[in-house]
Amino acid sequence: LHNDAAEFWAARTALDARIEAFAANVTSDWLAGTLTFGRVSSSVKRTRPRWALVVHMFNHATYHRGQVTTLMKQMGFDPAETDFPAAPVFRSN
């Protein structure tokens, strides 16, 4: 999808901003509703609670981050600390 790390980082940053804007506008009422969706490759439609789809979005992203970390380690790269409590935002200066 991207030709180099800078292009990837710009796309990732833009996507993160979209996710943050989405999350900032989520309300309890909105989460209580449902969403009907389908795949491009299928005519099957599904309706699910929005709260479950939001949980899935974040949970599935965590799953893929784990895959990327594993691949990095297998390639000999150190992905650094990945535990949330050790994230830079919690480090003291």
Short mmCIF file of N, CA and C in Angstrom, two decimals:
data_model
loop_
_atom_site.label_atom_id
_atom_site.label_comp_id
_atom_site.label_asym_id
_atom_site.label_seq_id
_atom_site.Cartn_x
_atom_site.Cartn_y
_atom_site.Cartn_z
N LEU A 1 0.80 -1.20 0.00
CA LEU A 1 0.00 0.00 0.00
C LEU A 1 0.84 1.27 0.00
N HIS A 2 2.03 1.18 0.58
CA HIS A 2 2.86 2.38 0.71
C HIS A 2 4.27 2.07 0.22
N ASN A 3 4.88 3.04 -0.40
CA ASN A 3 6.20 2.83 -1.01
C ASN A 3 7.36 2.97 -0.04
N ASP A 4 7.16 3.66 1.06
CA ASP A 4 8.26 3.82 2.02
C ASP A 4 7.68 4.11 3.40
N ALA A 5 8.57 4.15 4.39
CA ALA A 5 8.14 4.33 5.78
C ALA A 5 7.47 5.68 5.99
N ALA A 6 7.96 6.72 5.34
CA ALA A 6 7.37 8.05 5.51
C ALA A 6 5.93 8.09 4.99
N GLU A 7 5.70 7.46 3.87
CA GLU A 7 4.35 7.40 3.30
C GLU A 7 3.43 6.59 4.21
N PHE A 8 3.94 5.48 4.72
CA PHE A 8 3.16 4.67 5.65
C PHE A 8 2.83 5.47 6.90
N TRP A 9 3.83 6.16 7.46
CA TRP A 9 3.62 6.91 8.70
C TRP A 9 2.58 8.01 8.50
N ALA A 10 2.60 8.68 7.37
CA ALA A 10 1.60 9.72 7.09
C ALA A 10 0.20 9.12 7.03
N ALA A 11 0.07 7.97 6.38
CA ALA A 11 -1.23 7.31 6.28
C ALA A 11 -1.69 6.82 7.64
N ARG A 12 -0.78 6.28 8.42
CA ARG A 12 -1.12 5.79 9.76
C ARG A 12 -1.57 6.93 10.66
N THR A 13 -0.86 8.04 10.58
CA THR A 13 -1.20 9.22 11.38
C THR A 13 -2.59 9.74 11.01
N ALA A 14 -2.89 9.78 9.72
CA ALA A 14 -4.20 10.23 9.26
C ALA A 14 -5.30 9.28 9.73
N LEU A 15 -5.04 7.98 9.66
CA LEU A 15 -6.03 7.01 10.11
C LEU A 15 -6.25 7.13 11.62
N ASP A 16 -5.16 7.29 12.38
CA ASP A 16 -5.30 7.46 13.83
C ASP A 16 -6.15 8.68 14.16
N ALA A 17 -5.98 9.75 13.41
CA ALA A 17 -6.78 10.96 13.64
C ALA A 17 -8.26 10.69 13.37
N ARG A 18 -8.55 9.92 12.34
CA ARG A 18 -9.95 9.56 12.05
C ARG A 18 -10.54 8.70 13.16
N ILE A 19 -9.76 7.75 13.67
CA ILE A 19 -10.23 6.89 14.75
C ILE A 19 -10.48 7.71 16.01
N GLU A 20 -9.57 8.63 16.32
CA GLU A 20 -9.74 9.48 17.50
C GLU A 20 -10.97 10.36 17.37
N ALA A 21 -11.20 10.92 16.20
CA ALA A 21 -12.39 11.75 15.97
C ALA A 21 -13.66 10.92 16.11
N PHE A 22 -13.64 9.71 15.58
CA PHE A 22 -14.78 8.80 15.72
C PHE A 22 -15.05 8.52 17.19
N ALA A 23 -14.01 8.11 17.92
CA ALA A 23 -14.17 7.74 19.33
C ALA A 23 -14.64 8.92 20.17
N ALA A 24 -14.20 10.11 19.85
CA ALA A 24 -14.59 11.30 20.61
C ALA A 24 -16.08 11.61 20.46
N ASN A 25 -16.70 11.11 19.41
CA ASN A 25 -18.10 11.41 19.15
C ASN A 25 -19.05 10.26 19.45
N VAL A 26 -18.54 9.16 19.97
CA VAL A 26 -19.39 8.02 20.30
C VAL A 26 -20.16 8.33 21.57
N THR A 27 -21.45 8.04 21.54
CA THR A 27 -22.30 8.23 22.72
C THR A 27 -22.92 6.90 23.12
N SER A 28 -23.41 6.84 24.33
CA SER A 28 -24.08 5.63 24.80
C SER A 28 -25.29 5.30 23.93
N ASP A 29 -26.04 6.34 23.56
CA ASP A 29 -27.21 6.12 22.70
C ASP A 29 -26.81 5.53 21.36
N TRP A 30 -25.74 6.06 20.77
CA TRP A 30 -25.29 5.55 19.47
C TRP A 30 -24.85 4.09 19.60
N LEU A 31 -24.11 3.79 20.67
CA LEU A 31 -23.64 2.41 20.88
C LEU A 31 -24.79 1.43 21.09
N ALA A 32 -25.91 1.92 21.59
CA ALA A 32 -27.07 1.06 21.84
C ALA A 32 -27.78 0.64 20.56
N GLY A 33 -27.47 1.30 19.45
CA GLY A 33 -28.11 0.98 18.18
C GLY A 33 -27.45 -0.20 17.48
N THR A 34 -27.90 -0.45 16.28
CA THR A 34 -27.35 -1.54 15.48
C THR A 34 -26.79 -1.00 14.17
N LEU A 35 -26.03 -1.83 13.49
CA LEU A 35 -25.47 -1.51 12.19
C LEU A 35 -25.66 -2.71 11.28
N THR A 36 -26.18 -2.48 10.11
CA THR A 36 -26.32 -3.54 9.11
C THR A 36 -25.23 -3.34 8.07
N PHE A 37 -24.55 -4.41 7.75
CA PHE A 37 -23.41 -4.32 6.82
C PHE A 37 -23.30 -5.62 6.03
N GLY A 38 -22.49 -5.57 5.00
CA GLY A 38 -22.22 -6.74 4.18
C GLY A 38 -20.84 -6.65 3.58
N ARG A 39 -20.43 -7.70 2.95
CA ARG A 39 -19.13 -7.74 2.26
C ARG A 39 -19.33 -7.47 0.78
N VAL A 40 -18.33 -6.94 0.16
CA VAL A 40 -18.37 -6.71 -1.27
C VAL A 40 -18.50 -8.03 -2.02
N SER A 41 -17.90 -9.08 -1.47
CA SER A 41 -17.86 -10.38 -2.13
C SER A 41 -19.08 -11.26 -1.84
N SER A 42 -20.05 -10.75 -1.10
CA SER A 42 -21.20 -11.56 -0.73
C SER A 42 -22.45 -10.70 -0.64
N SER A 43 -23.58 -11.31 -0.90
CA SER A 43 -24.84 -10.57 -0.79
C SER A 43 -25.44 -10.71 0.61
N VAL A 44 -24.79 -11.46 1.48
CA VAL A 44 -25.29 -11.67 2.84
C VAL A 44 -25.14 -10.38 3.64
N LYS A 45 -26.21 -9.98 4.30
CA LYS A 45 -26.19 -8.80 5.17
C LYS A 45 -26.29 -9.27 6.61
N ARG A 46 -25.60 -8.57 7.49
CA ARG A 46 -25.63 -8.88 8.91
C ARG A 46 -26.00 -7.62 9.69
N THR A 47 -26.70 -7.80 10.78
CA THR A 47 -27.00 -6.70 11.69
C THR A 47 -26.44 -7.06 13.05
N ARG A 48 -25.64 -6.16 13.59
CA ARG A 48 -25.01 -6.40 14.88
C ARG A 48 -25.13 -5.14 15.74
N PRO A 49 -25.02 -5.31 17.08
CA PRO A 49 -25.02 -4.14 17.96
C PRO A 49 -23.76 -3.30 17.68
N ARG A 50 -23.93 -2.00 17.65
CA ARG A 50 -22.77 -1.13 17.40
C ARG A 50 -21.69 -1.31 18.46
N TRP A 51 -22.10 -1.48 19.73
CA TRP A 51 -21.09 -1.62 20.78
C TRP A 51 -20.19 -2.81 20.50
N ALA A 52 -20.75 -3.91 20.00
CA ALA A 52 -19.96 -5.11 19.73
C ALA A 52 -19.00 -4.88 18.57
N LEU A 53 -19.44 -4.11 17.58
CA LEU A 53 -18.57 -3.82 16.43
C LEU A 53 -17.42 -2.89 16.82
N VAL A 54 -17.68 -1.95 17.72
CA VAL A 54 -16.60 -1.07 18.19
C VAL A 54 -15.59 -1.88 19.00
N VAL A 55 -16.07 -2.74 19.88
CA VAL A 55 -15.16 -3.62 20.64
C VAL A 55 -14.34 -4.46 19.68
N HIS A 56 -14.99 -5.01 18.66
CA HIS A 56 -14.28 -5.84 17.68
C HIS A 56 -13.21 -5.04 16.95
N MET A 57 -13.53 -3.80 16.56
CA MET A 57 -12.55 -2.98 15.84
C MET A 57 -11.26 -2.82 16.64
N PHE A 58 -11.38 -2.48 17.91
CA PHE A 58 -10.18 -2.28 18.73
C PHE A 58 -9.51 -3.61 19.07
N ASN A 59 -10.28 -4.63 19.36
CA ASN A 59 -9.71 -5.94 19.67
C ASN A 59 -8.98 -6.52 18.47
N HIS A 60 -9.55 -6.40 17.29
CA HIS A 60 -8.93 -6.95 16.09
C HIS A 60 -7.64 -6.21 15.75
N ALA A 61 -7.62 -4.91 15.99
CA ALA A 61 -6.38 -4.14 15.77
C ALA A 61 -5.27 -4.64 16.69
N THR A 62 -5.63 -4.97 17.93
CA THR A 62 -4.65 -5.51 18.87
C THR A 62 -4.10 -6.84 18.37
N TYR A 63 -4.96 -7.66 17.84
CA TYR A 63 -4.55 -8.95 17.27
C TYR A 63 -3.51 -8.74 16.17
N HIS A 64 -3.76 -7.80 15.27
CA HIS A 64 -2.82 -7.57 14.17
C HIS A 64 -1.53 -6.93 14.65
N ARG A 65 -1.58 -6.08 15.67
CA ARG A 65 -0.33 -5.53 16.22
C ARG A 65 0.54 -6.65 16.76
N GLY A 66 -0.10 -7.65 17.38
CA GLY A 66 0.65 -8.80 17.87
C GLY A 66 1.30 -9.56 16.74
N GLN A 67 0.59 -9.71 15.62
CA GLN A 67 1.17 -10.38 14.46
C GLN A 67 2.39 -9.62 13.94
N VAL A 68 2.28 -8.31 13.84
CA VAL A 68 3.38 -7.49 13.33
C VAL A 68 4.58 -7.60 14.27
N THR A 69 4.34 -7.54 15.57
CA THR A 69 5.43 -7.67 16.55
C THR A 69 6.14 -9.01 16.39
N THR A 70 5.39 -10.07 16.22
CA THR A 70 5.98 -11.40 16.03
C THR A 70 6.84 -11.43 14.77
N LEU A 71 6.32 -10.90 13.68
CA LEU A 71 7.09 -10.88 12.43
C LEU A 71 8.37 -10.06 12.57
N MET A 72 8.28 -8.92 13.26
CA MET A 72 9.47 -8.10 13.47
C MET A 72 10.54 -8.88 14.24
N LYS A 73 10.12 -9.56 15.30
CA LYS A 73 11.07 -10.35 16.10
C LYS A 73 11.68 -11.46 15.27
N GLN A 74 10.88 -12.13 14.43
CA GLN A 74 11.38 -13.20 13.59
C GLN A 74 12.39 -12.68 12.57
N MET A 75 12.26 -11.41 12.19
CA MET A 75 13.19 -10.81 11.23
C MET A 75 14.41 -10.20 11.91
N GLY A 76 14.47 -10.30 13.24
CA GLY A 76 15.63 -9.80 13.96
C GLY A 76 15.52 -8.36 14.42
N PHE A 77 14.35 -7.75 14.29
CA PHE A 77 14.15 -6.37 14.74
C PHE A 77 13.59 -6.37 16.16
N ASP A 78 14.00 -5.41 16.95
CA ASP A 78 13.48 -5.26 18.30
C ASP A 78 12.34 -4.25 18.26
N PRO A 79 11.10 -4.70 18.45
CA PRO A 79 9.96 -3.78 18.39
C PRO A 79 9.84 -2.91 19.64
N ALA A 80 10.74 -3.05 20.57
CA ALA A 80 10.76 -2.30 21.83
C ALA A 80 9.62 -2.78 22.73
N GLU A 81 9.40 -2.07 23.78
CA GLU A 81 8.37 -2.43 24.76
C GLU A 81 6.99 -2.30 24.15
N THR A 82 6.17 -3.34 24.30
CA THR A 82 4.83 -3.30 23.73
C THR A 82 3.73 -3.34 24.79
N ASP A 83 4.08 -3.53 26.05
CA ASP A 83 3.08 -3.55 27.11
C ASP A 83 2.54 -2.14 27.35
N PHE A 84 1.23 -2.02 27.44
CA PHE A 84 0.59 -0.72 27.58
C PHE A 84 1.11 0.08 28.78
N PRO A 85 1.27 -0.53 29.97
CA PRO A 85 1.76 0.26 31.10
C PRO A 85 3.17 0.82 30.90
N ALA A 86 3.92 0.27 29.95
CA ALA A 86 5.27 0.76 29.68
C ALA A 86 5.30 1.74 28.52
N ALA A 87 4.12 2.12 28.01
CA ALA A 87 4.06 3.05 26.87
C ALA A 87 4.72 4.38 27.23
N PRO A 88 5.26 5.06 26.23
CA PRO A 88 5.94 6.34 26.49
C PRO A 88 5.09 7.36 27.26
N VAL A 89 3.79 7.34 27.07
CA VAL A 89 2.93 8.32 27.74
C VAL A 89 3.00 8.17 29.27
N PHE A 90 3.37 6.99 29.76
CA PHE A 90 3.44 6.76 31.20
C PHE A 90 4.84 6.91 31.77
N ARG A 91 5.82 7.15 30.93
CA ARG A 91 7.20 7.29 31.42
C ARG A 91 7.40 8.66 32.00
N SER A 92 8.12 8.70 33.12
CA SER A 92 8.43 10.00 33.72
C SER A 92 9.66 10.57 33.04
N ASN A 93 9.75 11.88 33.04
CA ASN A 93 10.90 12.56 32.40
C ASN A 93 12.11 12.51 33.27
#
